[in-house]
Amino acid sequence: MQKAYRFRLYPTDEQRGQMIRIIGCCRFVWNRLLEYSSKSYERRKESHTAYDLNNFIAHTLKPAFHWLSDAPAQTLQCVSADLSAAFKAFFRGDSRYPKFKTRHRSKKSFRIPQRGKVDVSRERIYVQGVGYVKAVIHRNPVGKLKNITVTVNPSGTAYASCLFEDSIELLKTEMPEKPKVIGIDLNLERLAVCSDGREYKNPRTLKKHEKKLKHLQRMLSKKSKGSNNWKKLKNKIAVLHEKIANIRKDAVDKMTKEIVCDSQADAIVVEDLNVTGMMKNRKLSKHIQDASFYEIRRQIEYKCLWYGKRLITADRFFSSSKTCHYCGWHNAELTLSDREWECPVCHTQQDRDRNASLNLESFGLMALARDAGEVKPPEMPPVDERAAMHLRSKASINEEKDQSYSLETSRLA
């Protein structure tokens, strides 16, 4: 199993300058390789592999531009491998055509595939081409070091992502006779509402710092571009953006860790949210982006793999909020502004988010009974007939699950 450890670097001014030079060499090689590959395909319909691109670097670019020797040779070879992978993803239809990198707007990073070292005792990391750099090693990595990716943020801070591979295999997902299932409903009012009663507040990090961010950006627009005051203000804005991102990531990381590991759940159920479609709402797009729905699901996915949990994804058309979890009555007139409603059949007072999480838990129990990870319940009608949908109560689902387990036990006996 592979794990990445991210450590903060504190390079000297000379080491920081060397990192910037290596990043510049990688950006230059990327642009030249992209131009070479594009023209070769347009003129002769030729496509180049990573091996061909490495030969182009060694026999064409390096003799013409001697300053490329400032960057390690294997780092430049990683650039050709990344470009080759980008072209493969484009031809598969998974991404867009690769773009040229600019000096100011592109991500500043480079990768060292070999000869890297993490000295835990002295708290330093050896980066090829830079030397030993002082670092804050807050935890001991386990396994064999595969590569190091150095990133320099716009604020000036530097980080090293060290990828380690250990001999520990992923835990196998084994369901007990009576598994504990947790349904998670994501929303903007409360970031996450779990079916076991726990709730997590939305930090709304961008909203808290938006006033200060607007003030700094307004001051930046009045400075002459390229001046010292302009550079100082730009650095302040970059520091504030990094602070917002760190607070948001810390909140999401703690929440997902508590849901997956500390809750002792055997299976976790989440919704397949159409975040791209939700972002088209101009009034809510900024708040949806600040909530980081995709990042929450991504972290839950890999943490379920680490801790041997099962992740169940409910269909995006699954009516979790509009269905009463007690009797199964479908409220077709429920709107987004209705946070609480009363079921006219069983007269149960429903909290919208709490009700959705309980329905997701029932969905997970149904999926485990059929031994499937991503399924639609048999009651799910076509899209145009969703108003007539009625789900069975959780008691009937548990009864069906117990019967299925008893039948399986009798067969084995």
XYZ file of C-alpha atoms in Angstrom:
413
model
C 0.000 0.000 0.000
C 1.244 3.476 -0.867
C 0.844 6.523 1.353
C 1.975 10.099 0.845
C 3.331 12.188 3.714
C 3.338 15.960 3.317
C 6.037 17.876 5.182
C 6.652 21.612 5.428
C 10.044 22.736 4.090
C 12.099 25.689 5.305
C 14.717 26.241 2.585
C 17.352 28.949 2.639
C 17.270 31.759 0.090
C 19.815 29.937 -2.057
C 17.859 26.665 -1.897
C 14.603 28.469 -2.708
C 16.236 30.043 -5.744
C 17.474 26.630 -6.908
C 13.942 25.222 -6.536
C 12.555 28.048 -8.669
C 15.203 27.354 -11.334
C 14.310 23.655 -11.435
C 10.615 24.536 -11.714
C 11.438 26.911 -14.565
C 13.382 24.188 -16.389
C 10.465 21.768 -16.021
C 8.010 24.369 -17.324
C 10.248 25.159 -20.301
C 10.685 21.472 -21.180
C 6.912 20.890 -20.892
C 6.136 23.707 -23.326
C 8.777 22.591 -25.828
C 7.677 18.950 -25.682
C 4.038 19.944 -26.101
C 4.919 22.084 -29.121
C 7.020 19.269 -30.605
C 4.300 16.651 -30.104
C 1.526 18.891 -31.457
C 3.419 19.796 -34.633
C 4.472 16.205 -35.239
C 0.860 15.066 -35.066
C -0.451 17.913 -37.233
C 2.172 17.514 -39.982
C 2.957 13.799 -40.049
C 0.238 12.243 -37.828
C 2.934 10.922 -35.512
C 2.481 10.344 -31.810
C 5.492 10.152 -29.489
C 5.981 7.967 -26.460
C 7.753 9.005 -23.284
C 10.908 7.301 -24.583
C 10.845 9.458 -27.739
C 10.349 12.589 -25.686
C 13.300 11.684 -23.450
C 15.491 11.350 -26.542
C 14.296 14.755 -27.728
C 15.334 16.255 -24.373
C 18.769 14.598 -24.385
C 19.732 15.146 -28.052
C 17.931 18.388 -28.950
C 16.994 20.531 -25.963
C 20.005 20.052 -23.686
C 22.668 20.775 -26.358
C 20.786 23.945 -27.369
C 20.007 25.146 -23.841
C 22.873 24.393 -21.479
C 21.117 25.907 -18.470
C 18.785 22.867 -18.431
C 21.577 21.084 -16.568
C 20.446 22.977 -13.441
C 17.618 20.463 -13.134
C 18.260 16.752 -12.483
C 17.916 14.577 -15.571
C 15.336 12.297 -13.973
C 13.186 15.289 -13.047
C 13.009 16.296 -16.721
C 12.180 12.696 -17.629
C 9.222 12.901 -15.236
C 7.969 15.852 -17.302
C 7.935 13.734 -20.472
C 6.141 10.929 -18.600
C 3.507 13.379 -17.348
C 2.966 14.795 -20.836
C 2.634 11.310 -22.317
C 0.054 10.422 -19.646
C -1.825 13.673 -20.384
C -2.062 12.781 -24.077
C -3.312 9.287 -23.254
C -5.994 10.738 -21.000
C -7.017 13.136 -23.769
C -7.389 10.377 -26.359
C -9.399 8.307 -23.874
C -11.742 11.245 -23.424
C -10.971 11.668 -19.716
C -9.486 15.167 -19.959
C -8.916 18.102 -22.263
C -5.990 18.715 -24.572
C -2.794 19.560 -22.645
C -2.132 23.279 -22.262
C 1.024 25.334 -22.204
C 2.248 26.413 -18.775
C 2.775 30.034 -17.824
C 5.169 31.460 -15.293
C 2.640 32.968 -12.914
C -0.527 30.857 -13.182
C 0.833 27.322 -13.371
C 1.435 25.086 -10.395
C 5.071 25.296 -9.311
C 6.249 21.782 -8.560
C 8.749 19.153 -9.622
C 9.266 15.473 -8.827
C 12.374 13.565 -7.758
C 11.909 9.836 -8.518
C 15.167 8.629 -6.947
C 17.967 9.594 -4.554
C 15.614 11.283 -2.123
C 16.027 10.846 1.630
C 13.918 11.661 4.672
C 16.152 12.122 7.723
C 13.742 11.886 10.653
C 16.361 12.271 13.394
C 17.733 15.569 12.036
C 14.410 16.716 10.566
C 15.623 17.311 7.047
C 14.852 16.033 3.573
C 17.370 15.508 0.796
C 16.146 16.864 -2.537
C 18.298 16.040 -5.551
C 19.652 19.206 -7.103
C 18.974 21.253 -3.960
C 20.564 19.328 -1.100
C 19.366 18.771 2.459
C 16.454 21.074 3.279
C 15.205 21.750 6.780
C 11.721 20.276 7.316
C 9.106 19.735 9.998
C 8.608 15.944 10.139
C 5.514 15.636 12.322
C 5.156 11.853 11.937
C 7.437 8.962 11.114
C 6.876 7.564 7.602
C 6.652 3.811 7.168
C 7.927 1.916 4.143
C 10.265 2.519 1.235
C 10.546 5.988 -0.287
C 9.392 5.994 -3.934
C 9.552 9.660 -4.938
C 9.409 13.217 -3.617
C 7.294 16.009 -5.085
C 8.355 19.528 -4.099
C 5.729 22.279 -4.355
C 6.260 26.016 -3.943
C 3.011 27.881 -3.267
C 2.302 31.448 -4.437
C 2.687 32.590 -0.825
C 6.292 31.357 -0.836
C 5.818 28.319 1.400
C 7.341 25.044 0.245
C 6.126 21.488 0.873
C 7.483 18.042 0.100
C 5.049 15.201 -0.606
C 6.940 11.970 0.047
C 5.392 8.787 -1.356
C 6.168 5.650 0.641
C 5.311 2.057 -0.170
C 5.037 -0.472 2.626
C 4.334 -4.192 2.718
C 1.012 -3.705 4.514
C -1.920 -4.925 2.427
C -5.296 -3.269 2.368
C -7.717 -4.615 4.927
C -10.372 -6.920 3.525
C -13.930 -5.763 3.903
C -15.803 -8.305 5.993
C -19.379 -7.645 7.010
C -20.582 -9.003 10.370
C -23.986 -10.590 10.840
C -25.497 -7.290 11.958
C -23.434 -4.561 10.310
C -23.477 -0.978 11.484
C -24.387 1.338 8.624
C -24.147 5.129 8.656
C -25.862 7.355 6.121
C -24.347 10.777 5.453
C -26.328 13.686 4.027
C -24.237 16.614 2.752
C -25.731 20.097 2.618
C -24.855 23.755 3.044
C -26.618 24.539 6.320
C -24.924 21.705 8.193
C -21.987 20.299 6.331
C -22.808 16.677 7.190
C -25.657 15.032 9.093
C -25.171 11.364 10.026
C -27.882 8.840 10.695
C -26.406 8.048 14.128
C -27.239 11.570 15.328
C -23.932 13.356 14.799
C -23.827 16.677 12.989
C -20.924 18.695 11.646
C -21.092 22.446 11.199
C -20.142 24.109 7.954
C -17.042 26.242 8.720
C -17.880 28.684 5.881
C -14.230 29.658 5.709
C -14.499 31.794 2.596
C -17.421 33.785 3.989
C -15.507 34.622 7.177
C -12.468 35.947 5.292
C -14.250 37.346 2.244
C -14.367 40.928 3.545
C -10.628 41.045 4.184
C -9.945 39.382 0.837
C -12.014 41.976 -1.032
C -10.218 44.786 0.791
C -6.772 43.474 -0.174
C -7.792 42.905 -3.784
C -9.215 46.422 -3.996
C -5.941 47.840 -2.684
C -3.983 45.704 -5.165
C -5.928 47.138 -8.105
C -4.776 50.652 -7.126
C -1.057 49.775 -7.082
C 1.143 49.981 -10.148
C 1.754 46.495 -11.461
C 5.244 45.202 -10.773
C 6.111 47.659 -7.998
C 7.344 46.592 -4.577
C 4.066 47.526 -2.889
C 2.185 45.550 -5.523
C 4.344 42.484 -4.838
C 3.844 42.805 -1.068
C 0.059 43.009 -1.415
C 0.012 40.119 -3.845
C 1.924 38.002 -1.347
C -0.573 38.943 1.400
C -3.459 37.821 -0.815
C -1.691 34.532 -1.551
C -1.110 33.955 2.180
C -4.804 34.590 2.906
C -5.907 32.206 0.145
C -3.610 29.507 1.534
C -4.985 30.081 5.033
C -8.566 29.639 3.770
C -7.628 26.428 1.960
C -5.816 25.021 5.002
C -8.727 25.713 7.368
C -11.170 24.091 4.950
C -8.976 21.040 4.414
C -8.351 20.605 8.148
C -12.086 20.630 8.909
C -12.857 18.105 6.169
C -9.978 15.836 7.171
C -11.007 15.717 10.834
C -14.645 15.123 9.943
C -13.978 12.246 7.524
C -11.526 10.636 9.963
C -14.146 10.688 12.711
C -16.877 9.333 10.429
C -14.842 6.465 8.962
C -12.590 5.383 11.825
C -13.929 6.674 15.128
C -17.586 5.783 14.478
C -16.858 2.001 14.298
C -19.127 1.760 11.245
C -18.951 -1.246 8.923
C -20.430 0.549 5.897
C -20.915 4.186 4.944
C -23.562 5.424 2.523
C -23.172 8.666 0.566
C -25.092 10.254 -2.284
C -23.769 10.543 -5.819
C -24.097 14.322 -5.957
C -23.907 16.108 -9.298
C -21.538 18.812 -8.089
C -20.911 20.090 -11.634
C -24.612 20.653 -12.149
C -24.983 22.218 -8.707
C -22.229 24.714 -9.507
C -24.362 26.162 -12.312
C -26.570 27.791 -9.688
C -25.149 31.312 -9.542
C -26.570 32.050 -6.103
C -25.129 28.938 -4.445
C -22.070 28.102 -6.540
C -19.639 29.957 -4.254
C -21.024 28.279 -1.129
C -21.046 24.844 -2.788
C -17.417 25.257 -3.774
C -16.527 26.367 -0.249
C -18.269 23.292 1.215
C -15.961 20.928 -0.761
C -18.466 18.129 -1.418
C -16.135 16.363 -3.846
C -13.199 16.515 -1.413
C -15.368 15.013 1.343
C -16.319 12.060 -0.822
C -12.735 11.602 -2.061
C -11.383 11.414 1.475
C -14.132 9.039 2.587
C -13.303 6.747 -0.354
C -9.614 6.291 0.353
C -10.091 6.144 4.130
C -12.639 3.359 3.686
C -9.968 1.451 1.759
C -7.407 2.054 4.504
C -9.614 0.923 7.376
C -11.449 -1.921 5.616
C -14.869 -0.255 5.435
C -17.403 -0.588 2.636
C -18.524 2.532 0.795
C -22.006 2.423 -0.750
C -23.030 5.085 -3.260
C -26.708 5.905 -3.645
C -28.011 6.924 -7.043
C -28.251 10.684 -7.549
C -31.992 10.340 -8.318
C -32.590 8.519 -5.045
C -35.235 10.575 -3.229
C -33.687 10.712 0.232
C -35.076 14.057 1.440
C -38.633 13.757 0.104
C -39.373 10.288 1.492
C -40.543 9.700 5.052
C -38.135 7.251 6.632
C -40.838 5.898 8.957
C -43.746 5.056 6.628
C -42.317 5.609 3.134
C -44.708 8.409 2.055
C -43.281 10.567 -0.750
C -43.521 14.343 -0.405
C -43.430 15.548 -3.997
C -44.023 19.197 -3.060
C -40.965 19.542 -0.829
C -38.745 22.465 -1.855
C -35.177 23.342 -1.004
C -36.293 26.050 1.431
C -38.358 23.581 3.491
C -36.032 22.430 6.250
C -38.731 20.705 8.318
C -42.008 19.053 7.326
C -44.685 16.797 8.792
C -45.709 13.509 7.210
C -49.520 13.487 6.653
C -49.666 9.666 6.911
C -47.797 8.891 10.146
C -47.739 12.510 11.465
C -44.005 12.347 12.106
C -42.158 15.662 12.323
C -39.263 15.352 9.901
C -35.991 17.243 9.833
C -34.977 17.352 6.185
C -31.300 16.446 6.617
C -31.853 13.940 9.407
C -34.565 12.223 7.386
C -32.274 12.012 4.343
C -29.493 10.383 6.373
C -31.898 7.758 7.761
C -33.131 6.952 4.243
C -29.538 6.560 3.111
C -28.940 4.156 6.009
C -31.925 2.096 4.867
C -30.533 2.132 1.352
C -27.224 0.778 2.672
C -28.936 -2.033 4.560
C -30.795 -2.975 1.401
C -27.579 -2.939 -0.620
C -25.761 -5.123 1.911
C -28.652 -7.579 1.924
C -28.155 -8.019 -1.815
C -24.346 -7.984 -1.458
C -23.894 -5.038 -3.818
C -22.026 -1.791 -3.514
C -23.787 0.473 -5.989
C -27.357 -0.582 -6.648
C -30.758 0.962 -7.137
C -33.595 -0.307 -4.968
C -36.231 -2.291 -6.881
C -38.810 0.337 -5.945
C -36.934 3.034 -7.879
C -39.241 4.113 -10.751
C -38.303 5.960 -13.922
C -37.469 9.657 -13.613
C -40.903 10.805 -14.778
C -42.678 8.595 -12.207
C -40.635 9.461 -9.128
C -43.617 11.160 -7.483
C -45.313 7.789 -7.022
C -42.378 6.127 -5.277
C -42.924 4.477 -1.871
C -40.026 2.950 0.048
C -40.476 0.248 2.592
C -39.839 1.094 6.210
C -36.529 0.291 7.865
C -38.160 -2.406 9.987
C -39.230 -4.366 6.905
C -35.762 -4.007 5.411
C -34.141 -5.319 8.575
C -36.614 -8.202 8.645
C -35.801 -9.092 5.033
C -32.063 -8.900 5.781
C -32.399 -11.196 8.795
C -34.349 -13.701 6.692
C -31.697 -13.654 3.979
C -28.949 -14.257 6.530
C -30.912 -17.119 8.127
C -31.489 -18.740 4.717
C -27.775 -18.444 3.900
C -26.866 -20.009 7.239
C -29.242 -22.930 6.671
C -27.742 -23.559 3.236
C -24.221 -23.634 4.626
C -25.337 -25.989 7.386
